[in-house]
PDB file of C-alpha atoms in Angstrom:
ATOM      1  CA  MET S   1      51.646   9.007 -23.914  1.00  0.00           C
ATOM      2  CA  ALA S   2      50.439   6.061 -21.461  1.00  0.00           C
ATOM      3  CA  LYS S   3      49.544   8.101 -18.103  1.00  0.00           C
ATOM      4  CA  ASP S   4      47.590   9.947 -20.198  1.00  0.00           C
ATOM      5  CA  LYS S   5      45.321   7.030 -22.134  1.00  0.00           C
ATOM      6  CA  LYS S   6      45.018   6.486 -18.221  1.00  0.00           C
ATOM      7  CA  GLU S   7      44.334   9.077 -16.807  1.00  0.00           C
ATOM      8  CA  LYS S   8      41.888   9.764 -19.585  1.00  0.00           C
ATOM      9  CA  LYS S   9      40.067   6.467 -20.095  1.00  0.00           C
ATOM     10  CA  GLY S  10      40.123   6.374 -15.668  1.00  0.00           C
ATOM     11  CA  GLU S  11      37.721   9.651 -16.869  1.00  0.00           C
ATOM     12  CA  LYS S  12      35.681   8.112 -18.736  1.00  0.00           C
ATOM     13  CA  GLN S  13      35.446   5.740 -15.892  1.00  0.00           C
ATOM     14  CA  GLU S  14      34.219   7.795 -13.721  1.00  0.00           C
ATOM     15  CA  GLU S  15      31.156   9.755 -15.762  1.00  0.00           C
ATOM     16  CA  GLN S  16      30.308   6.620 -16.460  1.00  0.00           C
ATOM     17  CA  ARG S  17      29.439   5.875 -12.728  1.00  0.00           C
ATOM     18  CA  ALA S  18      28.056   8.983 -12.244  1.00  0.00           C
ATOM     19  CA  PRO S  19      24.942   9.034 -13.212  1.00  0.00           C
ATOM     20  CA  GLU S  20      24.661   5.510 -11.519  1.00  0.00           C
ATOM     21  CA  ALA S  21      25.998   7.318  -8.823  1.00  0.00           C
ATOM     22  CA  ALA S  22      22.697  10.319  -9.240  1.00  0.00           C
ATOM     23  CA  ARG S  23      20.139   8.025  -9.926  1.00  0.00           C
ATOM     24  CA  HIS S  24      21.287   5.706  -6.757  1.00  0.00           C
ATOM     25  CA  SER S  25      20.723   8.525  -4.786  1.00  0.00           C
ATOM     26  CA  ALA S  26      17.163  10.419  -6.108  1.00  0.00           C
ATOM     27  CA  LYS S  27      15.402   7.878  -4.615  1.00  0.00           C
ATOM     28  CA  GLU S  28      13.924   9.246  -1.717  1.00  0.00           C
ATOM     29  CA  LYS S  29      12.625   7.696   1.779  1.00  0.00           C
ATOM     30  CA  PRO S  30       8.978   7.258   1.460  1.00  0.00           C
ATOM     31  CA  ARG S  31       7.906  10.295   3.465  1.00  0.00           C
ATOM     32  CA  LEU S  32       5.555   8.670   6.108  1.00  0.00           C
ATOM     33  CA  LYS S  33       8.716   6.272   6.963  1.00  0.00           C
ATOM     34  CA  GLY S  34      10.904   9.215   7.678  1.00  0.00           C
ATOM     35  CA  ARG S  35       8.225  10.503   9.777  1.00  0.00           C
ATOM     36  CA  PHE S  36       7.408   7.016  12.044  1.00  0.00           C
ATOM     37  CA  GLU S  37      11.143   6.958  12.688  1.00  0.00           C
ATOM     38  CA  LYS S  38      11.717  10.328  13.555  1.00  0.00           C
ATOM     39  CA  GLU S  39       8.780  11.107  15.700  1.00  0.00           C
ATOM     40  CA  VAL S  40       6.372   8.120  15.896  1.00  0.00           C
ATOM     41  CA  ALA S  41       8.298   5.151  17.459  1.00  0.00           C
ATOM     42  CA  PRO S  42       9.939   8.081  20.280  1.00  0.00           C
ATOM     43  CA  ALA S  43       5.870   7.894  21.738  1.00  0.00           C
ATOM     44  CA  LEU S  44       4.518   4.785  20.676  1.00  0.00           C
ATOM     45  CA  MET S  45       8.296   3.505  22.987  1.00  0.00           C
ATOM     46  CA  LYS S  46       6.780   6.654  25.456  1.00  0.00           C
ATOM     47  CA  GLU S  47       3.215   5.921  25.132  1.00  0.00           C
ATOM     48  CA  PHE S  48       3.442   1.428  26.212  1.00  0.00           C
ATOM     49  CA  GLU S  49       6.450   1.768  28.485  1.00  0.00           C
ATOM     50  CA  LEU S  50       8.952  -0.549  25.429  1.00  0.00           C
ATOM     51  CA  LYS S  51      12.674  -0.703  26.345  1.00  0.00           C
ATOM     52  CA  ASN S  52      13.959  -3.209  23.538  1.00  0.00           C
ATOM     53  CA  PRO S  53      12.984  -1.062  19.836  1.00  0.00           C
ATOM     54  CA  MET S  54      12.328  -4.260  18.599  1.00  0.00           C
ATOM     55  CA  ALA S  55       9.368  -4.406  21.168  1.00  0.00           C
ATOM     56  CA  MET S  56       7.919  -1.996  18.954  1.00  0.00           C
ATOM     57  CA  GLN S  57       4.480  -2.345  16.676  1.00  0.00           C
ATOM     58  CA  HIS S  58       5.555  -1.052  13.649  1.00  0.00           C
ATOM     59  CA  LEU S  59       3.663  -2.071   9.860  1.00  0.00           C
ATOM     60  CA  HIS S  60       4.281  -5.336   7.995  1.00  0.00           C
ATOM     61  CA  LYS S  61       2.039  -4.949   5.098  1.00  0.00           C
ATOM     62  CA  ILE S  62      -0.800  -3.321   3.192  1.00  0.00           C
ATOM     63  CA  VAL S  63      -2.975  -6.143   1.466  1.00  0.00           C
ATOM     64  CA  VAL S  64      -5.885  -4.485  -1.062  1.00  0.00           C
ATOM     65  CA  ASN S  65      -8.501  -6.833  -2.657  1.00  0.00           C
ATOM     66  CA  MET S  66     -11.246  -6.647  -5.735  1.00  0.00           C
ATOM     67  CA  GLY S  67     -13.835  -9.355  -5.641  1.00  0.00           C
ATOM     68  CA  VAL S  68     -14.767  -8.729  -9.588  1.00  0.00           C
ATOM     69  CA  GLY S  69     -17.904 -11.752  -9.331  1.00  0.00           C
ATOM     70  CA  GLU S  70     -18.810 -11.166 -13.210  1.00  0.00           C
ATOM     71  CA  ALA S  71     -16.119 -13.389 -13.880  1.00  0.00           C
ATOM     72  CA  THR S  72     -17.083 -15.865 -13.542  1.00  0.00           C
ATOM     73  CA  GLN S  73     -19.497 -15.860 -16.640  1.00  0.00           C
ATOM     74  CA  ASN S  74     -17.682 -13.182 -18.350  1.00  0.00           C
ATOM     75  CA  ALA S  75     -13.850 -13.930 -17.797  1.00  0.00           C
ATOM     76  CA  LYS S  76     -12.772 -10.411 -19.428  1.00  0.00           C
ATOM     77  CA  VAL S  77     -14.387  -7.856 -16.209  1.00  0.00           C
ATOM     78  CA  LEU S  78     -11.367  -8.676 -14.344  1.00  0.00           C
ATOM     79  CA  ASP S  79      -9.127  -6.854 -17.005  1.00  0.00           C
ATOM     80  CA  PRO S  80     -10.088  -3.858 -16.460  1.00  0.00           C
ATOM     81  CA  ALA S  81     -10.325  -4.608 -12.942  1.00  0.00           C
ATOM     82  CA  VAL S  82      -6.739  -5.569 -13.372  1.00  0.00           C
ATOM     83  CA  ASN S  83      -5.236  -2.556 -14.817  1.00  0.00           C
ATOM     84  CA  GLU S  84      -7.316  -0.220 -12.242  1.00  0.00           C
ATOM     85  CA  LEU S  85      -5.975  -2.526  -9.339  1.00  0.00           C
ATOM     86  CA  SER S  86      -2.401  -1.842 -10.656  1.00  0.00           C
ATOM     87  CA  GLN S  87      -2.672   2.155 -11.430  1.00  0.00           C
ATOM     88  CA  ILE S  88      -3.848   2.564  -8.145  1.00  0.00           C
ATOM     89  CA  THR S  89      -1.137   0.690  -6.661  1.00  0.00           C
ATOM     90  CA  GLY S  90       1.977   0.974  -8.388  1.00  0.00           C
ATOM     91  CA  GLN S  91       2.673  -2.477  -8.148  1.00  0.00           C
ATOM     92  CA  LYS S  92       1.291  -6.075 -11.339  1.00  0.00           C
ATOM     93  CA  PRO S  93      -2.170  -7.483  -9.076  1.00  0.00           C
ATOM     94  CA  VAL S  94      -2.079 -10.995  -8.899  1.00  0.00           C
ATOM     95  CA  VAL S  95      -5.357 -12.906 -10.678  1.00  0.00           C
ATOM     96  CA  THR S  96      -6.888 -13.910  -7.569  1.00  0.00           C
ATOM     97  CA  ARG S  97      -9.330 -18.412  -7.893  1.00  0.00           C
ATOM     98  CA  ALA S  98     -11.548 -19.731  -6.382  1.00  0.00           C
ATOM     99  CA  LYS S  99     -10.378 -22.452  -3.484  1.00  0.00           C
ATOM    100  CA  LYS S 100     -13.216 -24.305  -4.084  1.00  0.00           C
ATOM    101  CA  SER S 101     -16.153 -25.034  -5.775  1.00  0.00           C
ATOM    102  CA  ILE S 102     -20.371 -23.073  -5.526  1.00  0.00           C
ATOM    103  CA  ALA S 103     -23.027 -24.206  -7.298  1.00  0.00           C
ATOM    104  CA  ALA S 104     -25.157 -21.264  -5.680  1.00  0.00           C
ATOM    105  CA  PHE S 105     -22.910 -18.593  -7.503  1.00  0.00           C
ATOM    106  CA  LYS S 106     -22.054 -20.840 -10.979  1.00  0.00           C
ATOM    107  CA  VAL S 107     -18.113 -21.207  -9.682  1.00  0.00           C
ATOM    108  CA  ARG S 108     -15.651 -23.949  -9.898  1.00  0.00           C
ATOM    109  CA  ALA S 109     -12.752 -24.106  -8.543  1.00  0.00           C
ATOM    110  CA  GLY S 110      -9.802 -22.248  -9.776  1.00  0.00           C
ATOM    111  CA  MET S 111     -12.027 -19.836 -11.751  1.00  0.00           C
ATOM    112  CA  PRO S 112     -10.339 -16.521 -11.414  1.00  0.00           C
ATOM    113  CA  ILE S 113     -12.557 -14.431  -8.890  1.00  0.00           C
ATOM    114  CA  GLY S 114     -10.539 -11.330  -8.355  1.00  0.00           C
ATOM    115  CA  ALA S 115      -7.069  -9.739  -7.810  1.00  0.00           C
ATOM    116  CA  MET S 116      -4.981  -8.843  -5.326  1.00  0.00           C
ATOM    117  CA  VAL S 117      -1.492  -7.132  -3.914  1.00  0.00           C
ATOM    118  CA  THR S 118       0.437  -7.215  -1.400  1.00  0.00           C
ATOM    119  CA  LEU S 119       2.355  -4.054  -0.795  1.00  0.00           C
ATOM    120  CA  ARG S 120       5.368  -3.819   1.200  1.00  0.00           C
ATOM    121  CA  GLY S 121       8.284  -1.880   2.205  1.00  0.00           C
ATOM    122  CA  ASP S 122       8.502   1.848   0.325  1.00  0.00           C
ATOM    123  CA  ARG S 123       5.459   1.079  -1.765  1.00  0.00           C
ATOM    124  CA  MET S 124       3.277   0.477   1.654  1.00  0.00           C
ATOM    125  CA  TYR S 125       4.714   3.118   3.937  1.00  0.00           C
ATOM    126  CA  GLU S 126       3.366   5.567   0.185  1.00  0.00           C
ATOM    127  CA  PHE S 127       0.102   4.099  -0.937  1.00  0.00           C
ATOM    128  CA  PHE S 128      -0.839   4.696   3.303  1.00  0.00           C
ATOM    129  CA  ASP S 129       0.564   8.247   2.897  1.00  0.00           C
ATOM    130  CA  ARG S 130      -1.692   8.654  -0.102  1.00  0.00           C
ATOM    131  CA  LEU S 131      -4.878   6.583   0.978  1.00  0.00           C
ATOM    132  CA  VAL S 132      -5.213   8.137   4.557  1.00  0.00           C
ATOM    133  CA  ASN S 133      -4.060  12.189   2.417  1.00  0.00           C
ATOM    134  CA  VAL S 134      -5.897  12.033  -0.223  1.00  0.00           C
ATOM    135  CA  VAL S 135      -8.551   9.355  -0.907  1.00  0.00           C
ATOM    136  CA  LEU S 136      -9.977   9.198   2.252  1.00  0.00           C
ATOM    137  CA  PRO S 137     -11.093  13.058   3.149  1.00  0.00           C
ATOM    138  CA  ARG S 138     -12.619  12.320  -0.755  1.00  0.00           C
ATOM    139  CA  VAL S 139     -15.270   9.637   0.205  1.00  0.00           C
ATOM    140  CA  ARG S 140     -18.353  11.759   0.071  1.00  0.00           C
ATOM    141  CA  ASP S 141     -19.972  12.416   3.596  1.00  0.00           C
ATOM    142  CA  PHE S 142     -16.455  11.419   5.740  1.00  0.00           C
ATOM    143  CA  ARG S 143     -17.025  11.360   9.451  1.00  0.00           C
ATOM    144  CA  GLY S 144     -13.853   9.146   9.348  1.00  0.00           C
ATOM    145  CA  VAL S 145     -12.969   5.432   9.636  1.00  0.00           C
ATOM    146  CA  SER S 146     -14.933   2.563  12.498  1.00  0.00           C
ATOM    147  CA  THR S 147     -12.519   1.609  15.259  1.00  0.00           C
ATOM    148  CA  LYS S 148     -14.153  -1.804  15.238  1.00  0.00           C
ATOM    149  CA  SER S 149     -12.604  -2.824  11.737  1.00  0.00           C
ATOM    150  CA  PHE S 150     -10.330  -5.064  14.213  1.00  0.00           C
ATOM    151  CA  ASP S 151      -9.458  -8.058  13.928  1.00  0.00           C
ATOM    152  CA  GLY S 152      -8.308  -9.378  17.536  1.00  0.00           C
ATOM    153  CA  ARG S 153      -4.391  -9.450  15.922  1.00  0.00           C
ATOM    154  CA  GLY S 154      -3.958  -5.613  16.233  1.00  0.00           C
ATOM    155  CA  ASN S 155      -4.683  -6.547  11.699  1.00  0.00           C
ATOM    156  CA  TYR S 156      -7.292  -3.541   9.982  1.00  0.00           C
ATOM    157  CA  THR S 157      -9.630  -4.854   7.497  1.00  0.00           C
ATOM    158  CA  LEU S 158     -10.710  -0.935   5.807  1.00  0.00           C
ATOM    159  CA  GLY S 159     -14.043  -1.680   2.750  1.00  0.00           C
ATOM    160  CA  LEU S 160     -14.107   1.232  -0.003  1.00  0.00           C
ATOM    161  CA  HIS S 161     -16.753   1.160  -2.509  1.00  0.00           C
ATOM    162  CA  ASP S 162     -15.302   2.576  -5.456  1.00  0.00           C
ATOM    163  CA  GLN S 163     -12.170   2.582  -6.840  1.00  0.00           C
ATOM    164  CA  LEU S 164     -13.181   7.391  -8.077  1.00  0.00           C
ATOM    165  CA  ILE S 165     -11.767   8.231  -4.720  1.00  0.00           C
ATOM    166  CA  PHE S 166      -8.067   7.661  -6.012  1.00  0.00           C
ATOM    167  CA  PRO S 167      -7.767  10.297  -8.245  1.00  0.00           C
ATOM    168  CA  GLU S 168      -5.126   8.550 -10.619  1.00  0.00           C
ATOM    169  CA  ILE S 169      -8.680   6.329 -12.093  1.00  0.00           C
ATOM    170  CA  ASP S 170     -10.289   7.845 -15.364  1.00  0.00           C
ATOM    171  CA  TYR S 171     -13.397   8.504 -14.545  1.00  0.00           C
ATOM    172  CA  ALA S 172     -14.194   8.686 -18.243  1.00  0.00           C
ATOM    173  CA  LYS S 173     -12.299   5.384 -18.822  1.00  0.00           C
ATOM    174  CA  VAL S 174     -14.939   3.072 -15.703  1.00  0.00           C
ATOM    175  CA  ASP S 175     -16.928   1.053 -17.385  1.00  0.00           C
ATOM    176  CA  LYS S 176     -18.426  -0.498 -13.355  1.00  0.00           C
ATOM    177  CA  LEU S 177     -17.841   1.252  -9.435  1.00  0.00           C
ATOM    178  CA  LYS S 178     -16.318  -2.100  -8.119  1.00  0.00           C
ATOM    179  CA  GLY S 179     -15.530  -1.927  -4.525  1.00  0.00           C
ATOM    180  CA  MET S 180     -12.754  -2.744  -2.263  1.00  0.00           C
ATOM    181  CA  ASN S 181     -11.208  -4.320   1.006  1.00  0.00           C
ATOM    182  CA  VAL S 182      -7.779  -3.118   2.212  1.00  0.00           C
ATOM    183  CA  THR S 183      -6.169  -4.775   5.038  1.00  0.00           C
ATOM    184  CA  ILE S 184      -3.394  -3.033   6.641  1.00  0.00           C
ATOM    185  CA  VAL S 185      -0.771  -6.388   8.551  1.00  0.00           C
ATOM    186  CA  THR S 186       0.244  -4.604  11.451  1.00  0.00           C
ATOM    187  CA  THR S 187       2.679  -6.510  14.116  1.00  0.00           C
ATOM    188  CA  ALA S 188       1.727  -5.074  16.971  1.00  0.00           C
ATOM    189  CA  GLY S 189       0.398  -7.823  19.489  1.00  0.00           C
ATOM    190  CA  ASN S 190      -3.129  -6.788  20.211  1.00  0.00           C
ATOM    191  CA  ASP S 191      -6.081  -4.494  18.852  1.00  0.00           C
ATOM    192  CA  ASP S 192      -4.470  -1.171  21.187  1.00  0.00           C
ATOM    193  CA  GLN S 193      -1.195  -0.962  20.133  1.00  0.00           C
ATOM    194  CA  ALA S 194      -2.081  -1.631  15.938  1.00  0.00           C
ATOM    195  CA  ARG S 195      -5.012   1.291  16.793  1.00  0.00           C
ATOM    196  CA  ALA S 196      -2.336   3.434  18.564  1.00  0.00           C
ATOM    197  CA  LEU S 197       0.117   3.565  15.587  1.00  0.00           C
ATOM    198  CA  LEU S 198      -2.649   3.789  13.135  1.00  0.00           C
ATOM    199  CA  LYS S 199      -3.663   7.387  14.364  1.00  0.00           C
ATOM    200  CA  HIS S 200      -0.728   8.284  15.588  1.00  0.00           C
ATOM    201  CA  LEU S 201       0.234   7.351  11.241  1.00  0.00           C
ATOM    202  CA  GLY S 202      -2.216   9.695  11.107  1.00  0.00           C
ATOM    203  CA  MET S 203      -5.305   7.218  10.243  1.00  0.00           C
ATOM    204  CA  PRO S 204      -8.604   9.464  10.576  1.00  0.00           C
ATOM    205  CA  PHE S 205     -10.285   7.521  13.623  1.00  0.00           C
ATOM    206  CA  ARG S 206     -15.035   7.857  14.175  1.00  0.00           C
ATOM    207  CA  ALA S 207     -14.669   9.926  17.185  1.00  0.00           C
TER     208      ALA S 207
END
């Protein structure tokens, strides 16, 4: 009898563990991250003649920044921007505040002036994948992104005119168009390496 009780108890414990194991295995690697490891990384090592895989350039983080100048007059204008940015990135934004006072713009230090999200890891790869394959092709008269938006240290900044190009945003709920900057930070030592990395990852640079 005692043996039967132990066996039943063991079966229950296994049943309890099973959903956790299934939930853990359900998390798949982002498509772009898998492609980077299998295709892009070997191609970059060959292109730049790198012998140490640790020296290879890769994505470090993506910062999405939305400035809302009207928030200096009406703080409630910031709420839709924060909500839309969270829908676009899948992460709660941080409200950015003015670092110093500017009398000409009626801005005082500490006033909320925008929202920002920093993406790393899997979310970063998923956002980049959607940006390149879904969002940018939805831009009207799109002919590719500029190759001159690098900062000299391997980072690339892309300006987007409105939030409606993201499929997550509902047209009916948008009261005003808001632009944003997407800064892609890489570990590349120079712009050439960063350009090659982004090109291999699918960034549609203008010819």
